[in-house]
mmCIF file of C-alpha atoms in Angstrom:
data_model
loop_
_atom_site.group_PDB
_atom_site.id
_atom_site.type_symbol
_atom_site.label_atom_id
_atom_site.label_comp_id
_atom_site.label_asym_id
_atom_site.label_seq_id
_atom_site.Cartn_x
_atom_site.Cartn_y
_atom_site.Cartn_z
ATOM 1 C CA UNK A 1 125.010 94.005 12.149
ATOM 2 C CA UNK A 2 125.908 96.221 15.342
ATOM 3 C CA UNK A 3 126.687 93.597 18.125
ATOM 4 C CA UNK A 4 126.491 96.490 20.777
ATOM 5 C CA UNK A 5 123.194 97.876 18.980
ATOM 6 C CA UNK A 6 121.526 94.688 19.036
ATOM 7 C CA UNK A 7 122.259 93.338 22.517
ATOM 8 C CA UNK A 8 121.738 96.590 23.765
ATOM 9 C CA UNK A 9 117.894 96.008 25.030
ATOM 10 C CA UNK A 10 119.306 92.386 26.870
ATOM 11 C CA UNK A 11 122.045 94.089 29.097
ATOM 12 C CA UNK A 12 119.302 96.876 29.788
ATOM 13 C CA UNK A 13 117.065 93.885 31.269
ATOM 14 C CA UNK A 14 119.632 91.811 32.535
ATOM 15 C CA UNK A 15 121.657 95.386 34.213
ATOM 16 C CA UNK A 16 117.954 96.063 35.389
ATOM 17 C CA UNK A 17 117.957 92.641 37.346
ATOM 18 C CA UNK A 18 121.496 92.936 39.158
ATOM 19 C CA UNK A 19 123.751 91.472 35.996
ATOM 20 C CA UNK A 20 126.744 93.205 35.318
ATOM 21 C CA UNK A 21 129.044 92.658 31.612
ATOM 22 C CA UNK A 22 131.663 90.573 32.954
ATOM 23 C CA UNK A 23 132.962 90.007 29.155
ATOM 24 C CA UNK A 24 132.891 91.768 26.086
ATOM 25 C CA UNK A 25 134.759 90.551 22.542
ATOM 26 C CA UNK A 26 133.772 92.097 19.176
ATOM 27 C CA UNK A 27 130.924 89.476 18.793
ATOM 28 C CA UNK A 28 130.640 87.940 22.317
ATOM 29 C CA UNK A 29 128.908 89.115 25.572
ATOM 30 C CA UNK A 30 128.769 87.433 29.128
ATOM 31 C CA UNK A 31 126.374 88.538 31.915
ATOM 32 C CA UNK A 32 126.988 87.379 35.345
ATOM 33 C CA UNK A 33 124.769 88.058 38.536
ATOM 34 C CA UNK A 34 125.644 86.348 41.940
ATOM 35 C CA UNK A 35 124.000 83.477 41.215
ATOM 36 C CA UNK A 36 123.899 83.212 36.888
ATOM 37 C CA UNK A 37 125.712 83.234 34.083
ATOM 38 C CA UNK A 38 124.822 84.137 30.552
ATOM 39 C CA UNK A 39 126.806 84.536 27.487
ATOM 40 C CA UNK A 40 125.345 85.324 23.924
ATOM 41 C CA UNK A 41 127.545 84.925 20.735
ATOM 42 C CA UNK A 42 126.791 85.632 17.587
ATOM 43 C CA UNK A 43 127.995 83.714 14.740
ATOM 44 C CA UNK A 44 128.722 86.131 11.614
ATOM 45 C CA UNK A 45 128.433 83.535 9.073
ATOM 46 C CA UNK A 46 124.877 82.175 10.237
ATOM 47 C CA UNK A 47 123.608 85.619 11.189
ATOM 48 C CA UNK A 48 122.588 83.910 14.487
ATOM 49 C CA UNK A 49 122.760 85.067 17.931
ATOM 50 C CA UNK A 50 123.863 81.662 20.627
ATOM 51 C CA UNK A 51 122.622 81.761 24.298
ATOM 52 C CA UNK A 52 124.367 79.809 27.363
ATOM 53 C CA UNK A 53 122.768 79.821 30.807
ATOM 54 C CA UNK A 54 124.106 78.448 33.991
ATOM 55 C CA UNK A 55 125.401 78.679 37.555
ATOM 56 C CA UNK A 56 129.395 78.962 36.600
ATOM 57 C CA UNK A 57 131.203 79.355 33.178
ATOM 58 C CA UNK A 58 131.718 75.379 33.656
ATOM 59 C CA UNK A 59 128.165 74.691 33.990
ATOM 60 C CA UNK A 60 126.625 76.388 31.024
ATOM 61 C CA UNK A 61 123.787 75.033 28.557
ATOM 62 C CA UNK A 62 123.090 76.519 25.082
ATOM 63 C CA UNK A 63 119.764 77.659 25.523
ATOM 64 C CA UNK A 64 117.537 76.671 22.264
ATOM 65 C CA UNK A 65 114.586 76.595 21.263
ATOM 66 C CA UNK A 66 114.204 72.797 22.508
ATOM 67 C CA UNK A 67 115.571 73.434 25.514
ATOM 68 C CA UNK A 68 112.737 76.008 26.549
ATOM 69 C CA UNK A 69 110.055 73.953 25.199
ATOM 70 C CA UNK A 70 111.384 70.714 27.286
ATOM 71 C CA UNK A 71 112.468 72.375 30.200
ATOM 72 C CA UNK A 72 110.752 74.892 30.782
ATOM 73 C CA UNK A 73 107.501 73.708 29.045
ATOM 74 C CA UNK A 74 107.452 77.156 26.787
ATOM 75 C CA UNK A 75 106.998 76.034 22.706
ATOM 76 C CA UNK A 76 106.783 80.025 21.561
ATOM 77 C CA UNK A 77 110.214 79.382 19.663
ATOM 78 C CA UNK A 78 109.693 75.976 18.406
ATOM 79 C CA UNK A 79 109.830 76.419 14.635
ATOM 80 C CA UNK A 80 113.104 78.585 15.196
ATOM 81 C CA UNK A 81 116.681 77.518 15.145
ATOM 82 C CA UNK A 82 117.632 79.828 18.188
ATOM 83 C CA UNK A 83 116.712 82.724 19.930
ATOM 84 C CA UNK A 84 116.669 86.145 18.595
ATOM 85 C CA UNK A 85 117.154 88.892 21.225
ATOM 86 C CA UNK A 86 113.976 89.937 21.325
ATOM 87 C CA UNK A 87 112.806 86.094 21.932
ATOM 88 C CA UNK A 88 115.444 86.115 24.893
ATOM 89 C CA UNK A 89 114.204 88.888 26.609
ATOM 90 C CA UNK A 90 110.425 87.734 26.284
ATOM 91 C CA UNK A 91 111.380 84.301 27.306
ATOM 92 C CA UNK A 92 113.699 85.771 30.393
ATOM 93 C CA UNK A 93 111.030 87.967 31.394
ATOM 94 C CA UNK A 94 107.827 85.323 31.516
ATOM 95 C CA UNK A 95 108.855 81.259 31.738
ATOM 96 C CA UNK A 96 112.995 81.745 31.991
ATOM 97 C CA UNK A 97 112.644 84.429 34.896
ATOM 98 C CA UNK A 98 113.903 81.256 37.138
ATOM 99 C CA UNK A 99 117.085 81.985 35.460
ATOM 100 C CA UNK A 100 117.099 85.522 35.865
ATOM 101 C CA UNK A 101 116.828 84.539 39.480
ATOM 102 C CA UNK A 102 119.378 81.842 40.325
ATOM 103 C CA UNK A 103 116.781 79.465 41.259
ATOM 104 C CA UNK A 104 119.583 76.095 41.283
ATOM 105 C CA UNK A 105 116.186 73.826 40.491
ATOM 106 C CA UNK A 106 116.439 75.194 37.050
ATOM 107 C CA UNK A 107 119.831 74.557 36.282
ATOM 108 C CA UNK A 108 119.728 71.472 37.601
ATOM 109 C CA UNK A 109 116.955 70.819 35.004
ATOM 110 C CA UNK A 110 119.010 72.511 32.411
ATOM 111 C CA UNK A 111 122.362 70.019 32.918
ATOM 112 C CA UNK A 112 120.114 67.022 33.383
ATOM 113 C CA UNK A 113 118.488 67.946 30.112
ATOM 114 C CA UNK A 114 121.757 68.758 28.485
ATOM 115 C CA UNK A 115 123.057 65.145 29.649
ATOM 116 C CA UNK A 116 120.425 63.599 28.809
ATOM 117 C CA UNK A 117 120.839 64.966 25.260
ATOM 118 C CA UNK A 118 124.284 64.229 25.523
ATOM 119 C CA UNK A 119 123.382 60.680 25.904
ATOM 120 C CA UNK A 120 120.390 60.234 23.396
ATOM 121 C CA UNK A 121 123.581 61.204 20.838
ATOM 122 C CA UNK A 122 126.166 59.492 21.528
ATOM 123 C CA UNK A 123 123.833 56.411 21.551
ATOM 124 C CA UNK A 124 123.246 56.996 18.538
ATOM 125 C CA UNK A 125 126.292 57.471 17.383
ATOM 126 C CA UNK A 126 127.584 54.043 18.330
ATOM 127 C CA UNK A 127 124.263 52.746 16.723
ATOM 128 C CA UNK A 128 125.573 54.069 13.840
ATOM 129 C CA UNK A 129 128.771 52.976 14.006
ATOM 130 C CA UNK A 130 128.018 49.455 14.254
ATOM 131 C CA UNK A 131 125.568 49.683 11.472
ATOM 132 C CA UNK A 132 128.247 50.476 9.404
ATOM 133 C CA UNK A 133 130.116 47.780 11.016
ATOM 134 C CA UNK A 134 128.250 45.218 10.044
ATOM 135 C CA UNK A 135 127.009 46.589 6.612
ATOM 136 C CA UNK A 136 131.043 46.243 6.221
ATOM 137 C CA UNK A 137 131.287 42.535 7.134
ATOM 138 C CA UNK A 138 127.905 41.362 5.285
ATOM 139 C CA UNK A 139 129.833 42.892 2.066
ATOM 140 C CA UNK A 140 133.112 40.914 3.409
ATOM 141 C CA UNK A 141 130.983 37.893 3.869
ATOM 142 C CA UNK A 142 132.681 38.114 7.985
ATOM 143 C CA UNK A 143 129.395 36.854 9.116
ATOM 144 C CA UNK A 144 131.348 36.250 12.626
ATOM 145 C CA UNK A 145 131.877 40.142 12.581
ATOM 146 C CA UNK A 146 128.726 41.051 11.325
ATOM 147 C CA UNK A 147 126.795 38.971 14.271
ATOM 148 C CA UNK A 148 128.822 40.683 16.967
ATOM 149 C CA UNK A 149 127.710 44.366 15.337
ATOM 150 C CA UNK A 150 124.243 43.488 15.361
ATOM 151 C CA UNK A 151 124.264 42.095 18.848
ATOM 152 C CA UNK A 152 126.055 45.348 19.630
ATOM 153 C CA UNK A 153 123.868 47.927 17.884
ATOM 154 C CA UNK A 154 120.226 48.805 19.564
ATOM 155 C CA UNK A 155 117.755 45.678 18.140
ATOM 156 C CA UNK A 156 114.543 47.514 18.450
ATOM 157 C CA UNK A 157 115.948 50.413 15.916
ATOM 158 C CA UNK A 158 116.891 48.004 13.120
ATOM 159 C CA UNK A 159 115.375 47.652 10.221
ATOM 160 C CA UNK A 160 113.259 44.570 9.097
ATOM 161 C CA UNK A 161 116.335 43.649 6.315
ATOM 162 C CA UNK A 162 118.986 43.707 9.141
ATOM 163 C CA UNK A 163 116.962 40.586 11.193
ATOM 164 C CA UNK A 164 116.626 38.956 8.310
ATOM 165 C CA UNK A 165 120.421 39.537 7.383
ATOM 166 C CA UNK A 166 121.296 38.349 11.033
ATOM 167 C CA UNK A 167 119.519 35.171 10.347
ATOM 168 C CA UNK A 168 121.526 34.459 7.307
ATOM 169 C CA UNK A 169 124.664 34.799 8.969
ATOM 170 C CA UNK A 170 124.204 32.962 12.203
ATOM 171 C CA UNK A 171 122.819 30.023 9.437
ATOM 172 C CA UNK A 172 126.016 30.366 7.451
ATOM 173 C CA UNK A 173 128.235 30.914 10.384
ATOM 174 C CA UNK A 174 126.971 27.743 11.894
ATOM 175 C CA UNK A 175 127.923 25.943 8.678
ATOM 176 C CA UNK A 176 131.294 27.435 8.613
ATOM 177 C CA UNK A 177 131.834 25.437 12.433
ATOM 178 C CA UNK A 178 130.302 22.536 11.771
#
């Protein structure tokens, strides 16, 4: 795969709409216009090309498939993993054009959706984490423990077996005191 080749027909576009190469590594490319930033990489190993947009190099968002269906309420690119070139240019040409232009509305959508993201995972992360907290103490028989993971991890994404465990050991820890 020719990096140069196949980014060729983006810097056209993006030279086209007052972007200028303000990088270039072997597989790595950054655009910048007054008012935008976009960088493509392309990982060797996946054979898959990686898009960041935003106002500075500290404010960029990989731009995915999910991204331009949420955002930008554009699902051509939904059953993909990321976008090809040629999906880049179609999508920077029709719905992304905002981007193309500066317009700071977008990338304020772009961060909050980013953050947002950034949230929903590390939420579920600690979910997680206290699952496996309490699965821990249940097999310890630390009922004590295992009641404080529960009340820690999100209720209303538990499964049925977990309630039922949590009634056990408030029972048994309520023996243990008494």
């Amino acid at each position: 795969m020719n990096f140069d080749q196949s980014t060729y027909p983006l810097t056209e576009f993006l030279t086209d709409n007052n972007f200028s190469v303000t990088k270039k590594e072997q597989h790595f490319i950054e655009y910048s216009s007054k008012s935008a930033i976009i960088t493509i990489a392309y990982a060797n190993l996946e054979y898959l090309f990686y898009t960041h947009v935003g106002q500075d190099s500290k404010s960029l968002v990989e731009l995915t498939p999910i991204v331009v269906k949420e955002v930008f309420k554009d699902d051509r690119f939904q059953l993909q993993s990321t976008l090809t070139i040629e999906n880049l240019i179609s999508f920077l040409k029709t719905s992304g054009k905002l981007i193309v232009s500066g317009d700071k509305e977008i990338f304020k959508k772009l961060n909050e959706f980013s953050d947002g993201q950034s949230r929903e995972y590390t939420r579920r992360i600690i979910h997680l984490q206290n699952i496996q907290g309490a699965d821990k103490a249940w097999t310890q028989k630390d009922y004590a423990n295992f009641i404080k993971c529960i009340d820690r991890a999100e209720k209303d994404l538990l499964p049925e077996s977990y309630l039922k465990k949590y009634k056990i050991a408030v029972d048994k820890s309520q023996r243990q005191t008494r």
